[in-house]
CSV table of C-alpha atoms in Angstrom, one decimal:
chain,number,residue,atom,x,y,z
K,1,MET,CA,-6.2,-17.7,-69.7
K,2,ILE,CA,-5.1,-14.4,-68.3
K,3,ARG,CA,-9.3,-13.8,-67.8
K,4,ILE,CA,-9.2,-17.3,-66.6
K,5,ILE,CA,-6.2,-16.2,-63.5
K,6,GLY,CA,-7.9,-12.6,-63.3
K,7,ALA,CA,-11.7,-14.5,-62.1
K,8,VAL,CA,-9.7,-17.2,-60.0
K,9,MET,CA,-7.8,-14.4,-58.2
K,10,ILE,CA,-10.9,-12.1,-58.0
K,11,VAL,CA,-13.2,-14.8,-56.2
K,12,ALA,CA,-10.1,-15.9,-53.9
K,13,ALA,CA,-10.0,-12.6,-52.5
K,14,SER,CA,-13.5,-12.5,-52.1
K,15,ALA,CA,-13.8,-15.2,-50.8
K,16,ALA,CA,-10.6,-14.9,-48.5
K,17,ILE,CA,-12.5,-11.3,-46.9
K,18,GLY,CA,-15.9,-13.1,-46.2
K,19,ALA,CA,-13.3,-16.2,-44.3
K,20,VAL,CA,-11.8,-13.3,-42.9
K,21,MET,CA,-15.0,-11.5,-41.6
K,22,ASN,CA,-16.4,-15.1,-40.7
K,23,ALA,CA,-12.9,-15.2,-38.1
K,24,ARG,CA,-13.4,-11.8,-37.0
K,25,LEU,CA,-16.8,-13.3,-35.4
K,26,SER,CA,-16.2,-16.0,-34.1
K,27,GLY,CA,-12.4,-14.2,-32.6
K,28,ARG,CA,-14.7,-11.7,-30.8
K,29,VAL,CA,-16.9,-14.6,-28.9
K,30,LYS,CA,-13.7,-16.5,-28.5
K,31,HIS,CA,-12.2,-13.6,-26.8
K,32,LEU,CA,-15.4,-12.4,-24.8
K,33,GLU,CA,-15.0,-16.1,-23.6
K,34,GLY,CA,-11.6,-15.6,-22.4
K,35,PHE,CA,-12.0,-12.2,-20.5
K,36,ILE,CA,-15.1,-13.6,-18.8
K,37,ALA,CA,-13.0,-16.9,-17.7
K,38,ALA,CA,-9.8,-14.2,-16.9
K,39,LEU,CA,-12.4,-11.8,-14.5
K,40,GLU,CA,-13.4,-14.9,-12.9
K,41,GLN,CA,-10.1,-16.1,-12.0
K,42,LEU,CA,-9.1,-12.5,-10.9
K,43,LYS,CA,-12.4,-12.7,-8.5
K,44,SER,CA,-11.0,-15.3,-6.9
K,45,ASP,CA,-7.6,-14.5,-6.6
K,46,ILE,CA,-8.5,-10.9,-5.4
K,47,CYS,CA,-11.6,-12.1,-2.8
K,48,PHE,CA,-10.9,-15.8,-2.0
K,49,SER,CA,-6.5,-15.7,-2.4
K,50,ASP,CA,-5.3,-12.6,-1.5
K,51,TYR,CA,-3.3,-12.2,-4.1
K,52,GLY,CA,-1.7,-8.6,-4.9
K,53,MET,CA,-2.9,-6.8,-8.1
K,54,GLU,CA,0.0,-7.3,-9.9
K,55,GLN,CA,0.4,-11.2,-9.5
K,56,ALA,CA,-3.5,-11.3,-10.0
K,57,LEU,CA,-3.8,-10.1,-13.5
K,58,LEU,CA,-0.6,-12.1,-14.7
K,59,ARG,CA,-2.3,-14.9,-13.2
K,60,ALA,CA,-5.9,-14.0,-15.1
K,61,ASP,CA,-3.3,-13.6,-18.2
K,62,GLY,CA,-2.8,-17.0,-18.4
K,63,VAL,CA,-5.6,-18.1,-17.8
K,64,SER,CA,-7.5,-17.9,-21.1
K,65,LYS,CA,-6.9,-16.2,-24.2
K,66,THR,CA,-7.1,-12.3,-23.9
K,67,GLY,CA,-4.5,-10.9,-25.9
K,68,GLY,CA,-2.0,-10.3,-23.0
K,69,VAL,CA,-4.2,-7.5,-22.0
K,70,PHE,CA,-3.9,-8.3,-18.3
K,71,LYS,CA,-0.1,-8.9,-18.6
K,72,ASP,CA,0.3,-5.8,-20.2
K,73,THR,CA,-1.9,-4.2,-18.0
K,74,ALA,CA,0.1,-5.5,-14.9
K,75,LYS,CA,3.7,-4.3,-16.8
K,76,ASN,CA,2.0,-0.5,-17.0
K,77,MET,CA,0.3,-0.1,-13.7
K,78,LYS,CA,3.2,1.3,-11.5
K,79,GLU,CA,3.4,4.2,-14.5
K,80,LEU,CA,0.4,4.9,-15.5
K,81,GLY,CA,-2.0,4.1,-13.0
K,82,LEU,CA,-4.3,0.7,-12.8
K,83,LYS,CA,-6.8,2.5,-14.6
K,84,SER,CA,-5.1,3.8,-17.4
K,85,ALA,CA,-2.7,0.8,-18.1
K,86,LEU,CA,-6.2,-1.4,-18.3
K,87,LYS,CA,-7.5,1.3,-20.8
K,88,LYS,CA,-4.7,1.8,-22.9
K,89,ALA,CA,-4.2,-2.3,-23.1
K,90,VAL,CA,-7.7,-2.6,-24.0
K,91,ASP,CA,-7.5,0.0,-26.7
K,92,ASP,CA,-4.2,-1.3,-27.8
K,93,LYS,CA,-5.0,-4.8,-28.6
K,94,LYS,CA,-9.3,-4.2,-29.6
K,95,ASP,CA,-9.0,-4.7,-33.2
K,96,VAL,CA,-6.7,-8.1,-32.4
K,97,LEU,CA,-9.2,-9.3,-30.3
K,98,CYS,CA,-12.0,-8.5,-32.5
K,99,LEU,CA,-13.4,-6.3,-29.4
K,100,HIS,CA,-15.9,-4.3,-30.4
K,101,THR,CA,-16.2,-0.4,-28.9
K,102,ALA,CA,-19.1,-1.3,-26.3
K,103,ASP,CA,-17.1,-4.6,-25.6
K,104,ALA,CA,-13.6,-2.8,-24.6
K,105,ASP,CA,-15.6,0.0,-22.9
K,106,ALA,CA,-17.1,-2.8,-20.9
K,107,ILE,CA,-13.3,-4.1,-20.0
K,108,SER,CA,-12.0,-1.0,-20.0
K,109,ALA,CA,-14.6,0.3,-17.4
K,110,LEU,CA,-13.0,-2.5,-14.9
K,111,GLY,CA,-10.3,-0.3,-14.1
K,112,LYS,CA,-12.9,2.3,-12.2
K,113,ARG,CA,-12.7,0.6,-9.2
K,114,LEU,CA,-10.2,-1.9,-9.8
K,115,GLY,CA,-8.0,-2.7,-6.9
K,116,LEU,CA,-9.3,0.6,-4.9
K,117,THR,CA,-12.0,-0.8,-2.5
K,118,ASP,CA,-12.3,-3.7,-0.3
K,119,ALA,CA,-12.6,-7.5,-1.6
K,120,GLU,CA,-16.3,-7.4,-1.6
K,121,ASP,CA,-16.5,-4.6,-3.3
K,122,GLN,CA,-14.1,-5.9,-5.3
K,123,ARG,CA,-16.2,-8.5,-6.1
K,124,LYS,CA,-19.1,-6.5,-7.1
K,125,ASN,CA,-17.0,-4.4,-9.7
K,126,ILE,CA,-15.7,-7.6,-10.9
K,127,ASP,CA,-19.5,-9.5,-11.3
K,128,GLY,CA,-20.6,-6.1,-12.5
K,129,VAL,CA,-18.4,-6.6,-15.8
K,130,ILE,CA,-18.8,-10.0,-15.8
K,131,SER,CA,-22.6,-9.3,-16.6
K,132,VAL,CA,-21.9,-6.9,-19.1
K,133,LEU,CA,-19.5,-9.4,-20.8
K,134,LYS,CA,-21.8,-12.0,-20.5
K,135,ILE,CA,-24.9,-10.3,-22.6
K,136,GLN,CA,-22.1,-8.9,-25.0
K,137,CYS,CA,-20.8,-12.6,-25.5
K,138,GLU,CA,-24.7,-14.0,-26.2
K,139,GLU,CA,-25.1,-10.9,-28.7
K,140,ALA,CA,-21.4,-12.0,-30.5
K,141,ARG,CA,-22.8,-15.7,-30.6
K,142,ALA,CA,-25.9,-14.7,-32.0
K,143,ASP,CA,-24.3,-12.4,-34.6
K,144,TYR,CA,-21.9,-15.2,-35.2
K,145,LYS,CA,-25.0,-17.8,-35.8
K,146,LYS,CA,-26.4,-15.6,-37.8
K,147,ASN,CA,-23.9,-13.7,-40.1
K,148,GLY,CA,-20.5,-16.2,-39.9
K,149,ARG,CA,-22.2,-18.4,-42.7
K,150,VAL,CA,-23.3,-15.6,-44.8
K,151,TYR,CA,-19.7,-14.0,-44.5
K,152,ARG,CA,-18.7,-16.6,-45.6
K,153,GLY,CA,-21.0,-17.9,-48.3
K,154,MET,CA,-21.2,-14.6,-49.6
K,155,GLY,CA,-17.7,-14.0,-50.5
K,156,THR,CA,-17.3,-16.8,-52.6
K,157,LEU,CA,-20.5,-15.6,-54.2
K,158,LEU,CA,-19.5,-12.7,-55.1
K,159,GLY,CA,-16.3,-13.1,-56.4
K,160,VAL,CA,-18.1,-15.4,-58.9
K,161,LEU,CA,-20.4,-13.1,-59.6
K,162,ALA,CA,-18.0,-10.1,-60.2
K,163,ALA,CA,-15.8,-12.7,-62.3
K,164,LEU,CA,-18.7,-13.3,-64.7
K,165,VAL,CA,-19.5,-9.9,-64.9
K,166,LEU,CA,-15.9,-8.9,-65.7
K,167,MET,CA,-15.4,-11.9,-67.9
B,1,MET,CA,18.8,17.1,17.4
B,2,TYR,CA,19.7,13.2,16.2
B,3,ILE,CA,22.9,12.8,13.8
B,4,THR,CA,21.1,10.9,10.7
B,5,ASN,CA,23.0,7.4,9.7
B,6,ALA,CA,24.5,8.6,6.1
B,7,ALA,CA,25.9,4.9,6.3
B,8,ALA,CA,22.6,3.5,5.6
B,9,GLU,CA,21.7,5.8,2.4
B,10,LYS,CA,18.4,6.2,3.1
B,11,SER,CA,16.3,9.0,2.4
B,12,PRO,CA,13.1,10.6,3.0
B,13,LYS,CA,12.5,11.0,-0.1
B,14,ASP,CA,12.1,7.5,-0.8
B,15,VAL,CA,8.5,7.7,-0.1
B,16,LEU,CA,8.2,10.3,-3.1
B,17,GLY,CA,8.3,6.9,-4.9
B,18,TYR,CA,4.5,6.3,-3.4
B,19,MET,CA,2.8,9.5,-4.4
B,20,SER,CA,0.9,10.5,-7.2
B,21,GLN,CA,3.3,12.0,-10.0
B,22,SER,CA,1.2,15.4,-9.9
B,23,ILE,CA,2.1,15.7,-6.4
B,24,ARG,CA,5.8,14.2,-6.3
B,25,ARG,CA,6.8,16.3,-9.1
B,26,TYR,CA,6.7,19.3,-6.9
B,27,LEU,CA,8.6,17.8,-4.1
B,28,TYR,CA,12.3,17.2,-6.1
B,29,ASN,CA,13.7,19.9,-5.4
B,30,ILE,CA,12.5,19.9,-1.6
B,31,ASP,CA,15.2,19.0,1.2
B,32,LEU,CA,13.1,16.4,3.3
B,33,ASP,CA,16.1,15.6,5.5
B,34,ASP,CA,14.7,17.7,8.6
B,35,ALA,CA,10.7,16.8,7.5
B,36,TYR,CA,8.7,14.7,9.9
B,37,GLU,CA,5.1,14.9,8.1
B,38,ILE,CA,4.2,14.9,5.2
B,39,HIS,CA,0.3,15.9,4.8
B,40,MET,CA,-2.3,15.4,1.6
B,41,GLY,CA,-5.8,15.8,2.4
B,42,THR,CA,-8.6,16.2,-0.4
B,43,ASP,CA,-8.7,19.8,-1.8
B,44,MET,CA,-6.1,20.9,0.9
B,45,PRO,CA,-3.2,22.2,1.0
B,46,LEU,CA,0.1,20.1,0.5
B,47,CYS,CA,1.6,20.4,3.5
B,48,ILE,CA,5.5,19.5,5.4
B,49,TYR,CA,6.5,19.5,8.7
B,50,PHE,CA,9.6,20.5,9.6
B,51,THR,CA,11.0,20.3,13.4
B,52,ASP,CA,10.4,24.6,13.4
B,53,GLY,CA,6.8,23.8,11.6
B,54,ARG,CA,4.5,23.6,8.9
B,55,TYR,CA,5.3,24.5,5.6
B,56,CYS,CA,2.8,24.8,2.6
B,57,VAL,CA,4.7,23.6,-1.4
B,58,THR,CA,4.0,26.1,-4.2
B,59,ARG,CA,3.5,25.1,-7.7
B,60,LYS,CA,7.2,26.4,-8.3
B,61,GLY,CA,8.4,23.4,-6.5
B,62,VAL,CA,9.4,25.6,-3.0
B,63,LEU,CA,8.6,25.9,0.6
B,64,THR,CA,6.1,28.6,2.0
B,65,ARG,CA,4.4,29.9,5.1
B,66,SER,CA,1.7,31.0,2.9
B,67,LEU,CA,-1.6,28.8,2.6
B,68,LYS,CA,-2.3,30.6,-0.3
B,69,ASP,CA,0.4,29.8,-3.1
B,70,ALA,CA,0.0,26.3,-2.0
B,71,VAL,CA,-0.6,23.1,-4.3
B,72,ARG,CA,-4.2,22.3,-3.7
B,73,VAL,CA,-4.3,18.1,-3.4
B,74,THR,CA,-7.2,16.5,-5.5
B,75,LYS,CA,-9.1,13.8,-5.2
B,76,ASP,CA,-7.7,12.2,-7.7
B,77,ASP,CA,-4.2,12.3,-5.9
B,78,ILE,CA,-5.1,10.9,-2.9
B,79,LEU,CA,-6.9,7.6,-5.2
B,80,ARG,CA,-3.3,7.4,-7.3
B,81,THR,CA,-1.2,7.7,-3.7
B,82,LEU,CA,-3.2,5.0,-2.2
B,83,GLU,CA,-2.9,2.9,-5.4
B,84,LEU,CA,0.9,3.4,-5.2
B,85,ILE,CA,1.1,2.7,-2.0
B,86,THR,CA,-1.2,-0.6,-2.2
B,87,GLY,CA,0.4,-1.9,-5.3
B,88,ALA,CA,-3.3,-1.5,-6.3
B,89,SER,CA,-4.6,-3.7,-4.2
B,90,VAL,CA,-6.3,-2.2,-1.2
B,91,TYR,CA,-8.0,-5.4,-0.3
B,92,SER,CA,-5.1,-6.7,0.8
B,93,VAL,CA,-4.2,-4.4,3.3
B,94,LYS,CA,-7.5,-4.0,5.2
B,95,ASP,CA,-6.2,-5.1,8.3
B,96,GLU,CA,-3.8,-1.9,8.3
B,97,ILE,CA,-6.2,-0.1,6.9
B,98,SER,CA,-8.8,-0.5,9.4
B,99,ASN,CA,-6.0,0.2,12.1
B,100,GLY,CA,-6.2,3.3,10.1
B,101,PHE,CA,-2.2,3.4,8.9
B,102,ILE,CA,-0.2,1.2,6.4
B,103,THR,CA,3.5,0.7,6.9
B,104,VAL,CA,5.6,0.7,3.4
B,105,ALA,CA,9.3,0.0,3.1
B,106,GLY,CA,11.9,1.9,5.3
B,107,GLY,CA,9.5,2.3,8.0
B,108,HIS,CA,7.8,5.0,6.9
B,109,ARG,CA,3.7,5.1,8.4
B,110,ILE,CA,0.9,6.9,6.3
B,111,GLY,CA,-2.2,7.4,8.2
B,112,ILE,CA,-5.3,7.2,6.5
B,113,THR,CA,-8.6,9.2,7.2
B,114,GLY,CA,-11.8,8.7,5.7
B,115,SER,CA,-15.3,6.5,6.3
B,116,ALA,CA,-15.2,3.8,8.5
B,117,VAL,CA,-17.0,1.0,8.0
B,118,MET,CA,-18.2,-0.4,11.1
B,119,ARG,CA,-18.8,-4.0,10.9
B,120,GLY,CA,-19.3,-6.0,14.4
B,121,GLY,CA,-18.6,-3.0,16.6
B,122,LYS,CA,-15.0,-2.0,15.4
B,123,VAL,CA,-13.8,-0.7,12.3
B,124,SER,CA,-13.6,-3.1,9.5
B,125,PHE,CA,-12.3,-0.5,6.3
B,126,ILE,CA,-12.3,2.9,5.5
B,127,LYS,CA,-13.6,3.7,2.3
B,128,GLU,CA,-13.8,7.0,0.8
B,129,VAL,CA,-10.2,8.2,1.8
B,130,SER,CA,-9.9,11.9,2.2
B,131,ALA,CA,-6.4,12.6,3.5
B,132,LEU,CA,-2.9,10.2,3.7
B,133,ASN,CA,-0.2,11.6,6.2
B,134,PHE,CA,2.9,10.2,5.6
B,135,ARG,CA,5.3,10.0,9.0
B,136,LEU,CA,8.8,10.0,8.0
B,137,ALA,CA,11.2,7.6,10.0
B,138,GLY,CA,14.5,7.7,10.0
B,139,GLU,CA,17.1,6.2,11.6
B,140,SER,CA,19.2,8.0,14.0
B,141,ILE,CA,22.3,6.5,15.1
B,142,GLY,CA,22.8,7.8,18.8
B,143,ALA,CA,19.6,9.0,19.1
B,144,ALA,CA,19.5,6.6,22.5
B,145,ASP,CA,22.9,7.8,23.7
B,146,LYS,CA,21.3,10.4,26.7
B,147,VAL,CA,19.6,7.1,27.8
B,148,ILE,CA,21.2,4.1,27.2
B,149,ASN,CA,23.6,4.5,30.2
B,150,THR,CA,20.4,5.1,32.5
B,151,ILE,CA,19.2,1.9,31.0
B,152,THR,CA,21.8,-0.6,31.4
B,153,ASP,CA,25.2,-0.7,33.6
B,154,GLY,CA,26.7,-3.0,30.7
B,155,THR,CA,25.1,-6.4,33.0
B,156,SER,CA,21.4,-6.2,33.4
B,157,VAL,CA,18.9,-3.8,31.5
B,158,LYS,CA,16.0,-1.7,33.5
B,159,ASN,CA,12.5,-2.0,32.2
B,160,THR,CA,12.4,1.3,30.8
B,161,ILE,CA,9.4,3.5,29.4
B,162,PHE,CA,9.5,6.2,26.7
B,163,ILE,CA,6.4,8.4,26.8
B,164,SER,CA,5.3,11.4,24.8
B,165,PRO,CA,3.3,12.6,22.5
B,166,PRO,CA,2.8,11.3,19.0
B,167,GLY,CA,5.9,12.6,16.7
B,168,ALA,CA,8.8,13.4,19.3
B,169,GLY,CA,10.4,10.6,18.7
B,170,LYS,CA,9.7,7.6,20.5
B,171,THR,CA,10.2,5.1,17.7
B,172,THR,CA,13.4,6.0,16.4
B,173,ILE,CA,14.7,6.6,19.9
B,174,LEU,CA,13.7,2.4,20.7
B,175,ARG,CA,15.3,1.8,17.5
B,176,ASP,CA,18.6,2.8,18.5
B,177,THR,CA,18.3,1.5,22.0
B,178,ALA,CA,17.5,-2.1,20.7
B,179,ARG,CA,21.0,-1.8,18.5
B,180,GLN,CA,22.4,-0.3,21.4
B,181,LEU,CA,22.0,-3.3,23.6
B,182,SER,CA,22.6,-5.6,21.0
B,183,ASP,CA,26.0,-4.5,20.6
B,184,ARG,CA,26.6,-4.9,23.7
B,185,GLY,CA,25.5,-8.8,24.1
B,186,PHE,CA,21.9,-8.6,25.5
B,187,ARG,CA,19.6,-10.5,23.3
B,188,VAL,CA,16.8,-8.2,22.3
B,189,SER,CA,13.7,-9.5,20.7
B,190,ILE,CA,11.4,-6.9,19.1
B,191,VAL,CA,8.1,-7.2,19.0
B,192,ASP,CA,6.8,-4.9,15.8
B,193,GLU,CA,2.8,-5.0,15.5
B,194,ARG,CA,3.1,-1.8,12.9
B,195,TYR,CA,6.0,-3.1,11.5
B,196,GLU,CA,7.7,0.6,12.4
B,197,ILE,CA,10.5,-0.5,14.2
B,198,ALA,CA,12.3,-2.7,12.3
B,199,ALA,CA,10.4,-2.2,9.0
B,200,MET,CA,11.1,-5.6,8.2
B,201,THR,CA,10.8,-6.4,4.4
B,202,GLY,CA,11.5,-9.4,2.9
B,203,GLY,CA,13.2,-11.0,6.3
B,204,ARG,CA,15.7,-8.0,6.7
B,205,SER,CA,15.3,-4.9,8.6
B,206,ALA,CA,15.7,-1.4,7.1
B,207,PHE,CA,17.7,-0.1,10.0
B,208,ASP,CA,21.0,-1.1,12.0
B,209,LEU,CA,19.6,-3.2,14.9
B,210,GLY,CA,23.0,-5.0,16.1
B,211,VAL,CA,24.2,-8.6,15.5
B,212,SER,CA,22.0,-10.1,18.4
B,213,CYS,CA,18.2,-8.8,18.0
B,214,ASP,CA,15.2,-10.9,16.5
B,215,VAL,CA,12.0,-8.9,15.3
B,216,LEU,CA,8.6,-10.4,15.3
B,217,THR,CA,6.3,-8.7,13.2
B,218,GLY,CA,3.1,-7.9,12.4
B,219,VAL,CA,1.4,-9.5,15.7
B,220,ASN,CA,-0.3,-8.3,18.1
B,221,LYS,CA,1.9,-6.9,21.2
B,222,ALA,CA,0.2,-8.9,24.2
B,223,GLU,CA,0.9,-12.0,22.4
B,224,GLY,CA,4.0,-11.2,20.2
B,225,MET,CA,5.5,-10.1,23.5
B,226,MET,CA,4.6,-14.1,25.2
B,227,MET,CA,5.7,-15.6,22.1
B,228,MET,CA,9.0,-14.0,22.0
B,229,LEU,CA,9.2,-15.1,25.7
B,230,ARG,CA,8.5,-19.2,25.0
B,231,SER,CA,10.7,-19.4,21.5
B,232,MET,CA,13.7,-16.4,21.7
B,233,SER,CA,15.0,-16.5,24.6
B,234,PRO,CA,15.1,-12.9,25.3
B,235,GLU,CA,16.8,-10.7,27.9
B,236,VAL,CA,15.0,-7.3,26.5
B,237,ILE,CA,11.5,-7.0,24.8
B,238,ILE,CA,11.3,-4.2,23.1
B,239,THR,CA,7.8,-2.9,21.8
B,240,ASP,CA,6.5,0.6,20.7
B,241,GLU,CA,3.3,2.1,21.8
B,242,LEU,CA,1.4,0.0,24.3
B,243,GLY,CA,-1.8,1.2,24.0
B,244,SER,CA,-4.0,-1.3,26.0
B,245,ILE,CA,-4.9,-2.9,28.8
B,246,ASP,CA,-3.8,-6.3,27.6
B,247,ASP,CA,-0.5,-4.7,26.6
B,248,PHE,CA,0.2,-3.3,30.2
B,249,LYS,CA,-1.3,-6.8,31.6
B,250,ALA,CA,1.7,-8.7,29.1
B,251,VAL,CA,4.5,-6.2,30.3
B,252,LYS,CA,3.4,-7.3,34.0
B,253,LYS,CA,3.5,-11.2,33.0
B,254,LEU,CA,6.7,-10.7,31.3
B,255,LEU,CA,8.8,-8.8,34.2
B,256,SER,CA,7.6,-11.8,36.8
B,257,CYS,CA,9.3,-14.2,34.1
B,258,GLY,CA,12.8,-11.8,34.7
B,259,VAL,CA,13.0,-10.5,31.2
B,260,SER,CA,13.4,-6.9,30.8
B,261,VAL,CA,11.0,-5.0,29.2
B,262,ILE,CA,11.5,-1.5,27.2
B,263,ALA,CA,8.5,0.1,25.3
B,264,SER,CA,6.8,3.1,24.8
B,265,ALA,CA,3.3,4.9,25.2
B,266,HIS,CA,1.4,8.0,24.0
B,267,GLY,CA,0.9,10.4,26.7
B,268,ASN,CA,2.2,13.0,28.3
B,269,ASP,CA,3.5,12.0,31.8
B,270,CYS,CA,2.8,8.5,33.7
B,271,ASP,CA,0.4,9.8,35.7
B,272,ALA,CA,-2.1,10.3,33.0
B,273,LEU,CA,-0.9,7.1,31.4
B,274,SER,CA,-1.9,5.1,34.6
B,275,SER,CA,-5.2,7.0,34.7
B,276,ARG,CA,-6.2,6.2,31.1
B,277,TYR,CA,-5.3,2.5,31.3
B,278,ASP,CA,-6.6,1.9,34.5
B,279,CYS,CA,-3.7,-0.8,34.9
B,280,GLY,CA,-2.4,0.7,38.4
B,281,GLU,CA,0.9,2.9,38.3
B,282,ILE,CA,3.1,2.3,35.6
B,283,ARG,CA,5.9,3.5,37.6
B,284,LYS,CA,5.7,0.0,39.7
B,285,TYR,CA,6.1,-1.8,35.7
B,286,PHE,CA,9.0,0.3,34.6
B,287,ASP,CA,12.2,1.5,37.0
B,288,VAL,CA,13.1,4.1,34.4
B,289,VAL,CA,10.6,6.3,32.8
B,290,VAL,CA,11.7,8.6,30.1
B,291,LEU,CA,9.3,11.9,28.9
B,292,MET,CA,10.0,13.2,25.8
B,293,SER,CA,8.4,16.0,23.7
B,294,LYS,CA,8.8,17.9,20.5
B,295,ARG,CA,10.0,21.1,22.3
B,296,HIS,CA,13.7,21.6,20.4
B,297,GLY,CA,12.4,19.2,17.8
B,298,ALA,CA,11.5,15.2,17.7
B,299,GLY,CA,13.7,13.8,20.2
B,300,THR,CA,13.5,16.4,22.9
B,301,ILE,CA,14.0,14.3,26.7
B,302,GLU,CA,12.5,15.9,29.1
B,303,SER,CA,13.0,14.0,31.8
B,304,VAL,CA,14.7,10.7,32.8
B,305,LYS,CA,12.6,9.5,36.5
B,306,LYS,CA,14.5,6.1,38.0
B,307,ASN,CA,12.6,4.6,40.6
B,308,ASP,CA,15.4,3.7,43.2
């Protein structure tokens, strides 16, 4: 009886690990899409609606799921400066948002010129980051398509194998 | 020279909030009450201009005449300060930047230099900002005491122009003139193109402008004066820094409408101003010409000439 309970626990744990890995892949896609949508909003507010940066960031935060990165940036920008505030917010939320280092770097790179130049340059700056994020997002989608099911299936399968070996 | 209005509880140190932390820390212990400018240039010493001349700030946060010991301003300091001044929204103050300055809360004017971007023959933006110059605004109750009785006899107001080089206190004396005339019952309208006279924030002035004073900000002077004439029935219109032939034309038009004008202009004397703008004898427009200088500090009145 104990063996059976142990085997079930092993299979369940292994399947859960697989599911978490799958969720991280889909989470990365979802959040990258969220950042792209938020940056489109930010660009529009800066270039066409002339919103101040703090308000533009708060509006961008409300558009899609970005884990409050823009909200945190708006909160800390006076104290830390926009560039550092954005980097800190991205670094703090990187793991929660399932982002890779390259994704986080691309978003942080936005802070180098954000708010410090005219609207035309802001548009170019944000468009540049959006382009990079779109490539990253395509890669994330392919990764999810390729490995998502594998992780789920492999998790359960490896659990069953481990249970059988141990039994 | 002036008596600062302590009741207003405004301080030149308010501008420190717009400076990068790495610069601000050197200025906390420096008394800025008599300072009128703080200059920050990339790779240049951090300088403060007082009525008795230029001082540099050392790493110990004290003033020195020596350039050798001075704190050097970095490009990052300039960028961070620009970020704080504009709320990280340089794009939203493009028009102000194209004029070469931004006015912040309290009426302090921050001059900007860098590489000008030209479009259609006009400056559309300044990029690669290299220096910032903080001109500190101060409210000086009584600044106009020496001239107010020349400007008004209590029943009418004479057309008056204050002429001086930059930094001699023209805006300060205009502000106090507005307050005194307003408190004496005249309907005063201020056309404040550069937000300097009234320093309006959220619909309120940072300064005491008396009880019957209306303010129109951000509008071109010539247009703004005509708008005020049509909308507010003013007895006196006050504006700063007449600087174009259109401004003088607007003044001429106002005078023909029976409104008194009190204004200021950059220059050393009236003749130089007349020749510069090719607008005839300035003296014909104005009953009183007040020449000012910095000889004994900002607000020094050199002469008051009346046209009889």
